[in-house]
Amino acid sequence: QNEDDAVSVAREIGFPVMIKASAGGGGKGMRIARSEGEVGEGWRLARSEAKSSFGDDRVFIERYIESPRHIEIQVLADKHGNAVYLGERECSIQRRNQKIVEEAPSPAIDAKLRKEMGEQAVALARAVGYDSAGTVEFVFGQDRKFYFLEMNTRLQVEHPVTEFVTGLDLVEQMIRVAAGEPLAFRQEDVRLDGWAIESRLYAEDPYREFLPSIGRLNRYLPPPEGRSGAGTVRLDGGVVEGSEISIFFDPLIAKLIVHAPDRQMATRAMSEALDRTVIDGIQHNQPFLSALMAHPRWQEGRLSTAFIPEEYPGGFKGVTPDAERLRFLALIALSIELKRRRRLTGLNGHINGEGNGAGAEWIVAIGDQQIALTAAEAAEATVTDWRPGEPLWSGTVEGEPLTVQVRPGLQGLRLSWRGIDAIARVMSPRIARLEALMPVKKLADSSKLMRCPMPGLVLAINATVGQKIRAGEPLAIVEAMKMENVLRAERDLTVKKINAKPGDTLAVDAVIMEFE
């Protein structure tokens, strides 16, 4: 009921605890408190988010299980007392308690556990007289014990993975139930076929702690739906090229779903589909999703809701290419440069007094690595029908099929592939030697500025000019895409100037405060 009540309840349960909105969903209105000192702030933020998102600021508190898996059971019940479970979904890859990737079935659940969890989920639906599709969510501990979390009495974002493995259209079933029809099948008729994975494409920057991003979709080219390579692709999208992503809604852009005979093939199909997903104009999480599919823990199925902080404790930095992938990207970059030169030289074979480089030696610089190649090597190693201007380079490199996203820029070619985001510059050996002599530009000192890390609405300023602040103290609260973000002092400091006030809408990197 109030902050003191929250502290008392948390003490009784034992830390850590989860403070959750009663009407919550989608990760909104949720805060973890690991000590009494964190309960008050968590209670206030959870209530505020709940009020903003759901119009209901009631919250409850429960024990927080460390490093669990998130397993949920899809149930379907009619108005005649019939109820079935349609297998489980694993939704353990999360950030801010919100799901990013879901799959069905779960690599952690065997037939015995599936039956036990499914029967309990059906028992719950029957006990409350529920009808329609619904989801019973469980926390699944590392000790393989499961605990009831909540029931979502609606269709969930991740329902397509269940549809793929069961062959059932859940929306159709909901309509039939609503019309009063009995279920046309029994529990023993439910079969799980193959493996399905869903990746949520979010308008957020994975390189900046998944902070929201806004703007216009200058380019949006999702992969084609239907049979493709290792599996079948489905896209559930709510945007088109030209759509505007604003601060006022959830950052979900689209859902990419694949189905294949087994988990390994489904992972491969998802990697291929993500490679073919081109999004420009905003920051987005496609690089993270691509990196995840190649991560050893994902491929082994060793998951938990703590996966992201455990595997990326310093934040996601992208994927550093190994020697083989570095060479692949260098060969592609050189093949693109040679095609560009051949197109520009036309009939006379020269560009700015130089030949088109067909027989020349080249240096391809990617990051701090330099790869020496010849035009003959690139011609022999790469096979493609790519043409200048196309955003996707598809073909083979040394016999391996791959699709790489290509974006030309002033600094060189930006190549994106399997979580790698690299700038490749193609130079003659002489230019490469001269470039090594160029001085390195120093970045400006911004340690005395607090910048807005995401576009958003200022809800509160928690400091005054001249105030001495200690490290960790809250300085401001900024709301973006229905999430309230507390900006804290990174060190002890004194406030010199405040440039924003509650109610201001700020762009990313706008200066909120200056310090002495």
Coordinates of C-alpha atoms in Angstrom, one line a residue:
Q1 CA 0.0 0.0 0.0
N2 CA 2.9 2.4 0.6
E3 CA 6.7 2.5 0.8
D4 CA 6.9 1.3 4.5
D5 CA 4.5 -1.6 3.6
A6 CA 6.7 -2.5 0.7
V7 CA 9.8 -2.6 2.9
S8 CA 8.0 -4.8 5.5
V9 CA 6.8 -7.3 2.9
A10 CA 10.2 -7.5 1.3
R11 CA 11.8 -8.2 4.7
E12 CA 9.3 -11.0 5.3
I13 CA 10.0 -12.6 1.9
G14 CA 13.7 -12.2 2.0
F15 CA 16.0 -10.5 -0.5
P16 CA 16.3 -10.2 -3.5
V17 CA 12.7 -9.4 -4.3
M18 CA 10.8 -8.5 -7.5
I19 CA 8.4 -5.5 -7.3
K20 CA 5.8 -6.0 -10.0
A21 CA 2.8 -4.1 -11.4
S22 CA -0.4 -6.0 -10.8
A23 CA -1.7 -5.1 -14.2
G24 CA 1.8 -5.4 -15.8
G25 CA 3.2 -7.1 -18.8
G26 CA 6.0 -6.7 -21.4
G27 CA 8.6 -5.9 -18.7
K28 CA 6.8 -2.7 -17.6
G29 CA 6.4 -1.8 -13.9
M30 CA 9.1 -4.3 -12.7
R31 CA 12.0 -3.5 -10.4
I32 CA 14.5 -5.8 -8.6
A33 CA 15.5 -4.8 -5.0
R34 CA 18.4 -6.5 -3.4
S35 CA 18.3 -4.5 -0.2
E36 CA 16.0 -2.4 1.9
G37 CA 17.5 0.7 0.5
E38 CA 16.4 -0.2 -3.0
V39 CA 12.8 -1.1 -2.1
G40 CA 11.6 2.5 -1.8
E41 CA 12.9 3.7 -5.2
G42 CA 11.8 0.4 -6.9
W43 CA 8.3 0.7 -5.4
R44 CA 8.0 4.3 -6.7
L45 CA 9.3 3.6 -10.2
A46 CA 7.2 0.4 -10.5
R47 CA 4.0 2.3 -9.5
S48 CA 4.8 5.2 -11.8
E49 CA 5.4 3.0 -14.8
A50 CA 2.3 0.9 -14.1
K51 CA 0.2 4.0 -13.9
S52 CA 1.6 5.3 -17.2
S53 CA 1.4 2.0 -19.0
F54 CA -1.7 0.4 -17.6
G55 CA -3.7 3.0 -15.7
D56 CA -3.3 0.9 -12.6
D57 CA -0.6 1.6 -10.0
R58 CA -1.1 -1.4 -7.8
V59 CA 2.0 -3.5 -7.2
F60 CA 2.9 -6.7 -5.5
I61 CA 6.2 -8.3 -4.3
E62 CA 7.6 -11.8 -4.8
R63 CA 10.8 -13.6 -4.3
Y64 CA 13.3 -13.1 -7.1
I65 CA 14.9 -16.4 -8.3
E66 CA 18.5 -15.8 -9.4
S67 CA 19.5 -16.9 -12.9
P68 CA 16.4 -18.8 -13.7
R69 CA 15.0 -19.9 -17.1
H70 CA 11.7 -18.4 -18.2
I71 CA 9.4 -21.2 -19.3
E72 CA 5.7 -20.7 -20.2
I73 CA 2.9 -23.1 -21.2
Q74 CA 0.4 -22.3 -23.8
V75 CA -3.1 -23.3 -22.8
L76 CA -6.4 -23.4 -24.8
A77 CA -9.8 -23.8 -23.1
D78 CA -13.4 -23.7 -24.4
K79 CA -16.7 -22.8 -22.7
H80 CA -17.6 -26.4 -22.2
G81 CA -14.9 -27.4 -19.7
N82 CA -12.4 -28.7 -22.2
A83 CA -8.8 -27.5 -21.8
V84 CA -5.4 -28.6 -23.3
Y85 CA -1.8 -27.4 -23.2
L86 CA 0.1 -26.9 -26.4
G87 CA 3.6 -27.4 -25.2
E88 CA 6.1 -24.9 -23.8
R89 CA 8.0 -21.9 -24.9
E90 CA 11.4 -20.8 -23.6
C91 CA 11.7 -17.0 -23.2
S92 CA 14.9 -16.7 -21.2
I93 CA 16.8 -14.2 -23.4
Q94 CA 15.7 -10.9 -21.9
R95 CA 16.8 -7.4 -21.1
R96 CA 14.9 -5.1 -18.6
N97 CA 12.8 -8.2 -17.8
Q98 CA 11.4 -8.1 -21.4
K99 CA 11.8 -10.9 -23.8
I100 CA 14.0 -10.7 -26.9
V101 CA 14.1 -14.2 -28.3
E102 CA 11.6 -17.1 -27.8
E103 CA 11.6 -20.7 -28.9
A104 CA 9.4 -23.8 -28.9
P105 CA 10.0 -26.3 -27.5
S106 CA 12.5 -25.5 -24.8
P107 CA 16.0 -27.3 -24.8
A108 CA 15.6 -27.7 -21.0
I109 CA 12.3 -29.5 -20.9
D110 CA 11.8 -33.3 -21.4
A111 CA 8.5 -35.1 -22.0
K112 CA 8.0 -35.8 -18.3
L113 CA 8.5 -32.2 -17.2
R114 CA 6.4 -31.0 -20.2
K115 CA 3.5 -33.2 -19.0
E116 CA 3.8 -32.1 -15.4
M117 CA 4.0 -28.4 -16.1
G118 CA 1.2 -28.7 -18.8
E119 CA -1.2 -30.4 -16.4
Q120 CA -0.6 -27.8 -13.7
A121 CA -1.3 -25.0 -16.2
V122 CA -4.5 -26.7 -17.4
A123 CA -5.5 -27.2 -13.8
L124 CA -5.1 -23.5 -13.1
A125 CA -7.1 -22.5 -16.2
R126 CA -9.9 -24.8 -15.1
A127 CA -9.9 -23.6 -11.5
V128 CA -10.6 -20.0 -12.6
G129 CA -13.1 -21.0 -15.3
Y130 CA -10.9 -19.6 -18.0
D131 CA -11.7 -20.0 -21.7
S132 CA -9.8 -18.8 -24.9
A133 CA -6.0 -19.0 -25.4
G134 CA -3.8 -18.1 -22.4
T135 CA -0.3 -18.5 -21.1
V136 CA 0.8 -19.8 -17.7
E137 CA 4.4 -18.6 -17.0
F138 CA 6.9 -20.4 -14.8
V139 CA 10.3 -19.5 -13.3
F140 CA 12.4 -22.6 -13.9
G141 CA 15.3 -22.9 -11.5
Q142 CA 18.8 -24.3 -12.2
D143 CA 17.7 -27.2 -9.9
R144 CA 15.0 -28.0 -12.5
K145 CA 12.2 -27.1 -10.1
F146 CA 9.5 -24.7 -11.5
Y147 CA 7.5 -22.0 -9.7
F148 CA 4.3 -20.3 -10.8
L149 CA 5.0 -16.8 -12.0
E150 CA 1.7 -15.5 -13.5
M151 CA -1.0 -16.2 -16.1
N152 CA -1.4 -14.0 -19.1
T153 CA -5.1 -14.1 -20.1
R154 CA -4.5 -13.1 -23.7
L155 CA -2.6 -13.9 -26.9
Q156 CA 1.1 -13.2 -26.4
V157 CA 3.7 -11.7 -28.7
E158 CA 5.5 -15.1 -29.0
H159 CA 2.5 -17.1 -30.0
P160 CA 3.8 -17.8 -33.6
V161 CA 6.4 -20.3 -32.3
T162 CA 3.7 -22.4 -30.8
E163 CA 1.7 -22.1 -34.0
F164 CA 4.6 -23.4 -36.0
V165 CA 5.3 -26.5 -33.9
T166 CA 1.7 -27.5 -33.4
G167 CA 0.3 -26.5 -36.8
L168 CA -2.6 -24.7 -35.0
D169 CA -3.8 -21.1 -35.7
L170 CA -4.3 -19.8 -32.2
V171 CA -6.2 -16.7 -33.4
E172 CA -8.6 -19.0 -35.2
Q173 CA -9.0 -21.1 -32.1
M174 CA -9.8 -18.1 -30.0
I175 CA -12.5 -16.9 -32.4
R176 CA -14.0 -20.4 -32.4
V177 CA -14.0 -20.6 -28.6
A178 CA -15.5 -17.1 -28.4
A179 CA -18.3 -18.3 -30.8
G180 CA -19.1 -21.1 -28.3
E181 CA -17.6 -24.0 -30.3
P182 CA -16.0 -26.8 -28.3
L183 CA -12.4 -27.7 -29.0
A184 CA -12.1 -30.0 -32.0
F185 CA -9.2 -32.0 -30.5
R186 CA -8.1 -33.5 -27.2
Q187 CA -4.8 -33.5 -25.4
E188 CA -3.6 -36.7 -27.0
D189 CA -4.1 -35.2 -30.4
V190 CA -1.5 -32.4 -29.8
R191 CA 1.8 -33.1 -31.4
L192 CA 5.0 -31.0 -31.5
D193 CA 6.7 -31.0 -34.9
G194 CA 10.2 -29.5 -35.4
W195 CA 11.6 -26.3 -33.8
A196 CA 10.6 -22.7 -34.0
I197 CA 12.5 -19.5 -33.0
E198 CA 11.2 -15.9 -32.8
S199 CA 13.5 -12.8 -32.7
R200 CA 12.0 -9.5 -31.7
L201 CA 13.4 -6.6 -33.8
Y202 CA 13.5 -3.6 -31.5
A203 CA 14.2 0.1 -32.1
E204 CA 17.0 0.2 -29.5
D205 CA 20.8 0.4 -29.5
P206 CA 22.4 -2.8 -28.3
Y207 CA 25.8 -1.0 -28.1
R208 CA 24.3 1.4 -25.5
E209 CA 22.7 -1.0 -23.1
F210 CA 19.7 -1.4 -25.4
L211 CA 18.5 2.1 -24.9
P212 CA 15.5 3.2 -27.1
S213 CA 16.1 4.8 -30.5
I214 CA 13.7 6.9 -32.5
G215 CA 13.6 8.2 -36.1
R216 CA 12.3 7.3 -39.5
L217 CA 12.8 3.9 -41.2
N218 CA 14.8 5.2 -44.2
R219 CA 15.2 1.7 -45.4
Y220 CA 13.3 -1.4 -44.3
L221 CA 13.8 -4.6 -46.2
P222 CA 12.7 -7.7 -44.2
P223 CA 13.5 -11.2 -45.6
P224 CA 10.9 -12.8 -47.9
E225 CA 8.4 -15.1 -46.1
G226 CA 8.0 -18.8 -46.9
R227 CA 10.4 -21.6 -47.5
S228 CA 14.0 -20.4 -47.5
G229 CA 17.3 -22.4 -47.1
A230 CA 17.2 -24.4 -43.9
G231 CA 13.7 -23.6 -42.9
T232 CA 10.5 -21.5 -43.2
V233 CA 10.4 -17.8 -42.5
R234 CA 7.4 -15.8 -41.1
L235 CA 7.3 -12.0 -40.4
D236 CA 4.8 -10.3 -38.1
G237 CA 5.4 -6.6 -38.7
G238 CA 3.7 -3.4 -37.9
V239 CA 5.8 -1.0 -40.0
V240 CA 6.8 -0.2 -43.5
E241 CA 9.7 1.7 -45.1
G242 CA 9.1 5.4 -44.2
S243 CA 7.4 4.6 -40.8
E244 CA 8.3 6.9 -37.9
I245 CA 9.5 5.3 -34.6
S246 CA 8.5 7.7 -31.8
I247 CA 9.1 7.8 -28.0
F248 CA 5.5 7.2 -27.2
F249 CA 5.2 3.5 -28.0
D250 CA 6.9 0.2 -27.2
P251 CA 10.1 -0.2 -29.3
L252 CA 9.0 -3.4 -31.0
I253 CA 9.3 -3.0 -34.8
A254 CA 8.6 -6.6 -36.0
K255 CA 8.9 -10.2 -35.1
L256 CA 11.0 -12.6 -37.3
I257 CA 10.0 -16.3 -36.9
V258 CA 11.5 -19.4 -38.4
H259 CA 10.7 -23.1 -38.3
A260 CA 12.9 -26.1 -39.1
P261 CA 13.2 -29.8 -38.3
D262 CA 15.5 -29.3 -35.3
R263 CA 17.0 -26.6 -33.1
Q264 CA 20.4 -26.5 -35.0
M265 CA 18.6 -26.0 -38.3
A266 CA 16.2 -23.4 -36.9
T267 CA 19.2 -21.4 -35.5
R268 CA 20.8 -21.5 -39.0
A269 CA 17.6 -20.4 -40.6
M270 CA 17.3 -17.5 -38.1
S271 CA 20.9 -16.4 -38.8
E272 CA 20.2 -16.4 -42.6
A273 CA 16.9 -14.5 -42.1
L274 CA 18.6 -11.9 -39.9
D275 CA 21.4 -11.4 -42.4
R276 CA 18.7 -10.5 -44.9
T277 CA 17.0 -8.0 -42.6
V278 CA 18.0 -4.4 -43.6
I279 CA 17.0 -1.6 -41.3
D280 CA 18.3 2.0 -41.7
G281 CA 17.4 5.3 -40.1
I282 CA 17.4 4.2 -36.5
Q283 CA 19.5 2.1 -34.2
H284 CA 18.2 -1.5 -33.8
N285 CA 19.1 -4.8 -32.2
Q286 CA 19.6 -6.9 -35.3
P287 CA 23.4 -7.1 -34.7
F288 CA 22.8 -8.5 -31.2
L289 CA 20.3 -11.0 -32.5
S290 CA 22.8 -12.2 -35.1
A291 CA 25.6 -12.5 -32.6
L292 CA 23.3 -14.4 -30.2
M293 CA 22.6 -17.1 -32.8
A294 CA 26.3 -17.8 -33.1
H295 CA 27.0 -17.7 -29.3
P296 CA 28.2 -21.1 -27.9
R297 CA 25.8 -20.9 -25.0
W298 CA 22.8 -20.3 -27.3
Q299 CA 23.8 -23.2 -29.5
E300 CA 24.2 -25.5 -26.5
G301 CA 20.9 -24.3 -25.0
R302 CA 22.5 -23.2 -21.7
L303 CA 20.2 -20.2 -21.1
S304 CA 19.0 -18.1 -18.2
T305 CA 17.3 -14.7 -17.8
A306 CA 20.8 -13.5 -16.7
F307 CA 22.3 -14.4 -20.0
I308 CA 23.0 -10.9 -21.2
P309 CA 24.6 -9.5 -18.1
E310 CA 26.6 -12.7 -17.7
E311 CA 27.9 -12.9 -21.2
Y312 CA 28.2 -9.1 -21.8
P313 CA 29.1 -7.6 -18.4
G314 CA 30.6 -4.5 -20.0
G315 CA 27.8 -4.2 -22.5
F316 CA 27.4 -5.6 -26.0
K317 CA 30.4 -4.5 -28.2
G318 CA 29.6 -6.4 -31.3
V319 CA 31.5 -9.4 -32.7
T320 CA 35.2 -9.3 -33.4
P321 CA 35.8 -11.3 -36.6
D322 CA 38.3 -14.1 -36.5
A323 CA 41.0 -14.5 -39.2
E324 CA 38.7 -16.5 -41.5
R325 CA 35.8 -14.1 -41.3
L326 CA 38.1 -11.1 -41.6
R327 CA 39.4 -12.5 -44.9
F328 CA 35.9 -13.2 -46.1
L329 CA 34.9 -9.6 -45.5
A330 CA 38.1 -8.3 -47.1
L331 CA 37.5 -10.4 -50.2
I332 CA 33.9 -9.0 -50.5
A333 CA 35.1 -5.4 -50.0
L334 CA 37.7 -5.8 -52.7
S335 CA 35.3 -7.4 -55.1
I336 CA 32.9 -4.5 -54.5
E337 CA 35.6 -1.9 -55.1
L338 CA 36.7 -3.6 -58.3
K339 CA 33.1 -3.7 -59.6
R340 CA 32.7 -0.1 -58.8
R341 CA 35.9 0.8 -60.6
R342 CA 35.0 -1.2 -63.7
R343 CA 31.6 0.6 -63.8
L344 CA 33.2 4.0 -63.5
T345 CA 36.0 3.5 -66.0
G346 CA 33.7 2.6 -68.8
L347 CA 35.2 1.9 -72.2
N348 CA 38.6 3.7 -71.8
G349 CA 39.7 1.5 -68.8
H350 CA 40.9 4.5 -66.8
I351 CA 39.6 6.5 -63.8
N352 CA 41.4 9.7 -62.8
G353 CA 44.3 8.6 -64.9
E354 CA 44.6 5.2 -63.2
G355 CA 43.6 1.8 -64.4
N356 CA 40.7 -0.1 -63.0
G357 CA 42.9 -2.1 -60.7
A358 CA 42.1 -5.5 -62.3
G359 CA 45.7 -6.7 -61.9
A360 CA 46.8 -4.7 -59.0
E361 CA 47.7 -5.5 -55.4
W362 CA 45.5 -4.0 -52.7
I363 CA 45.3 -3.5 -48.9
V364 CA 41.9 -3.9 -47.2
A365 CA 41.9 -2.2 -43.8
I366 CA 39.2 -3.5 -41.3
G367 CA 39.5 -2.0 -37.9
D368 CA 43.2 -2.1 -37.0
Q369 CA 43.8 -5.1 -39.3
Q370 CA 45.2 -4.9 -42.8
I371 CA 44.8 -7.7 -45.3
A372 CA 46.9 -7.8 -48.5
L373 CA 45.1 -9.2 -51.5
T374 CA 45.2 -9.2 -55.2
A375 CA 42.4 -8.6 -57.7
A376 CA 42.9 -12.1 -59.0
E377 CA 42.4 -13.6 -55.5
A378 CA 39.1 -11.7 -55.1
A379 CA 37.9 -12.7 -58.6
E380 CA 38.7 -16.4 -57.9
A381 CA 37.3 -16.5 -54.3
T382 CA 34.0 -14.6 -54.8
V383 CA 31.0 -15.5 -56.9
T384 CA 28.0 -13.1 -56.9
D385 CA 25.6 -11.3 -59.1
W386 CA 25.7 -8.3 -56.8
R387 CA 25.4 -4.9 -58.5
P388 CA 26.5 -1.5 -57.2
G389 CA 23.8 0.1 -55.1
E390 CA 22.2 -3.1 -53.9
P391 CA 22.1 -3.3 -50.0
L392 CA 22.7 -7.1 -49.9
W393 CA 25.8 -8.8 -51.2
S394 CA 24.7 -12.5 -51.7
G395 CA 27.0 -15.1 -53.1
T396 CA 29.8 -17.4 -52.1
V397 CA 33.2 -16.7 -50.7
E398 CA 35.7 -19.6 -51.1
G399 CA 32.7 -21.9 -51.7
E400 CA 30.7 -20.8 -48.5
P401 CA 27.3 -19.2 -49.2
L402 CA 26.7 -16.0 -47.3
T403 CA 24.7 -12.7 -47.3
V404 CA 26.4 -9.5 -46.2
Q405 CA 24.7 -6.1 -45.8
V406 CA 26.6 -3.3 -47.6
R407 CA 26.4 0.4 -46.8
P408 CA 28.7 2.8 -48.7
G409 CA 30.1 5.8 -46.7
L410 CA 32.8 8.5 -46.7
Q411 CA 35.0 6.4 -44.5
G412 CA 34.7 3.2 -46.6
L413 CA 32.2 0.3 -46.9
R414 CA 30.2 -0.6 -43.8
L415 CA 29.8 -4.4 -43.9
S416 CA 27.3 -6.1 -41.5
W417 CA 27.2 -9.9 -41.1
R418 CA 26.5 -12.3 -38.2
G419 CA 26.9 -9.6 -35.5
I420 CA 30.0 -8.1 -37.1
D421 CA 29.7 -4.4 -38.0
A422 CA 32.9 -3.3 -39.7
I423 CA 34.2 -0.5 -41.9
A424 CA 36.3 -1.8 -44.7
R425 CA 38.6 0.5 -46.6
V426 CA 40.3 -0.6 -49.9
M427 CA 43.6 1.1 -50.6
S428 CA 46.7 0.7 -52.8
P429 CA 49.8 -0.3 -50.8
R430 CA 51.2 3.3 -51.2
I431 CA 48.0 4.9 -49.7
A432 CA 48.1 2.4 -46.9
R433 CA 51.7 3.4 -46.0
L434 CA 50.8 7.1 -46.1
E435 CA 47.7 6.6 -44.0
A436 CA 49.8 5.1 -41.2
L437 CA 51.5 8.5 -40.8
M438 CA 48.3 10.3 -40.2
P439 CA 47.8 11.7 -36.6
V440 CA 45.1 10.2 -34.4
K441 CA 42.3 12.6 -33.6
K442 CA 41.7 12.9 -29.8
L443 CA 38.1 12.9 -28.6
A444 CA 36.8 15.9 -26.7
D445 CA 36.5 15.6 -22.9
S446 CA 32.8 15.1 -21.9
S447 CA 33.4 13.9 -18.4
K448 CA 31.8 17.1 -17.0
L449 CA 28.6 16.7 -18.9
M450 CA 25.5 14.5 -18.3
R451 CA 24.0 13.7 -21.7
C452 CA 20.6 12.1 -22.3
P453 CA 21.4 8.5 -23.3
M454 CA 18.2 8.1 -25.3
P455 CA 15.5 10.3 -26.8
G456 CA 12.8 10.8 -24.2
L457 CA 10.7 12.9 -21.9
V458 CA 12.2 14.4 -18.7
L459 CA 10.0 13.4 -15.8
A460 CA 12.1 14.7 -13.0
I461 CA 15.3 16.6 -12.2
N462 CA 16.7 15.5 -8.8
A463 CA 19.5 18.1 -8.3
T464 CA 20.0 21.8 -8.0
V465 CA 22.7 24.2 -9.1
G466 CA 25.6 24.1 -6.6
Q467 CA 24.5 20.8 -5.1
K468 CA 27.2 18.3 -4.2
I469 CA 26.3 14.9 -5.5
R470 CA 27.8 11.5 -4.5
A471 CA 28.4 8.7 -7.0
G472 CA 25.3 6.6 -7.5
E473 CA 22.8 9.3 -6.5
P474 CA 19.9 9.8 -9.0
L475 CA 20.1 13.0 -11.1
A476 CA 17.2 12.8 -13.4
I477 CA 14.4 10.4 -14.7
V478 CA 13.8 10.2 -18.4
E479 CA 10.9 8.2 -19.9
A480 CA 11.3 6.6 -23.3
M481 CA 9.0 4.1 -24.9
K482 CA 7.0 3.5 -21.7
M483 CA 10.1 2.8 -19.6
E484 CA 11.4 5.1 -16.9
N485 CA 15.2 5.4 -16.8
V486 CA 17.0 6.7 -13.8
L487 CA 20.2 8.6 -14.7
R488 CA 22.8 8.5 -11.8
A489 CA 26.0 10.2 -11.0
E490 CA 29.0 8.1 -12.1
R491 CA 31.3 9.9 -9.5
D492 CA 31.3 12.6 -6.8
L493 CA 30.7 16.0 -8.4
T494 CA 29.1 19.4 -8.0
V495 CA 26.3 20.6 -10.3
K496 CA 27.3 23.8 -12.3
K497 CA 24.3 24.2 -14.6
I498 CA 21.0 22.5 -15.4
N499 CA 19.9 22.7 -19.0
A500 CA 16.6 20.7 -18.9
K501 CA 13.4 20.7 -16.8
P502 CA 10.5 18.3 -16.3
G503 CA 8.3 18.1 -19.4
D504 CA 11.2 18.7 -21.9
T505 CA 11.5 16.3 -24.8
L506 CA 15.2 15.6 -25.4
A507 CA 17.2 14.2 -28.3
V508 CA 19.9 11.6 -27.7
D509 CA 23.1 13.1 -26.3
A510 CA 21.3 16.4 -25.4
V511 CA 23.2 17.9 -22.4
I512 CA 21.0 17.7 -19.3
M513 CA 23.5 18.9 -16.7
E514 CA 27.0 20.4 -16.5
F515 CA 29.4 19.8 -13.6
E516 CA 32.3 21.7 -12.1

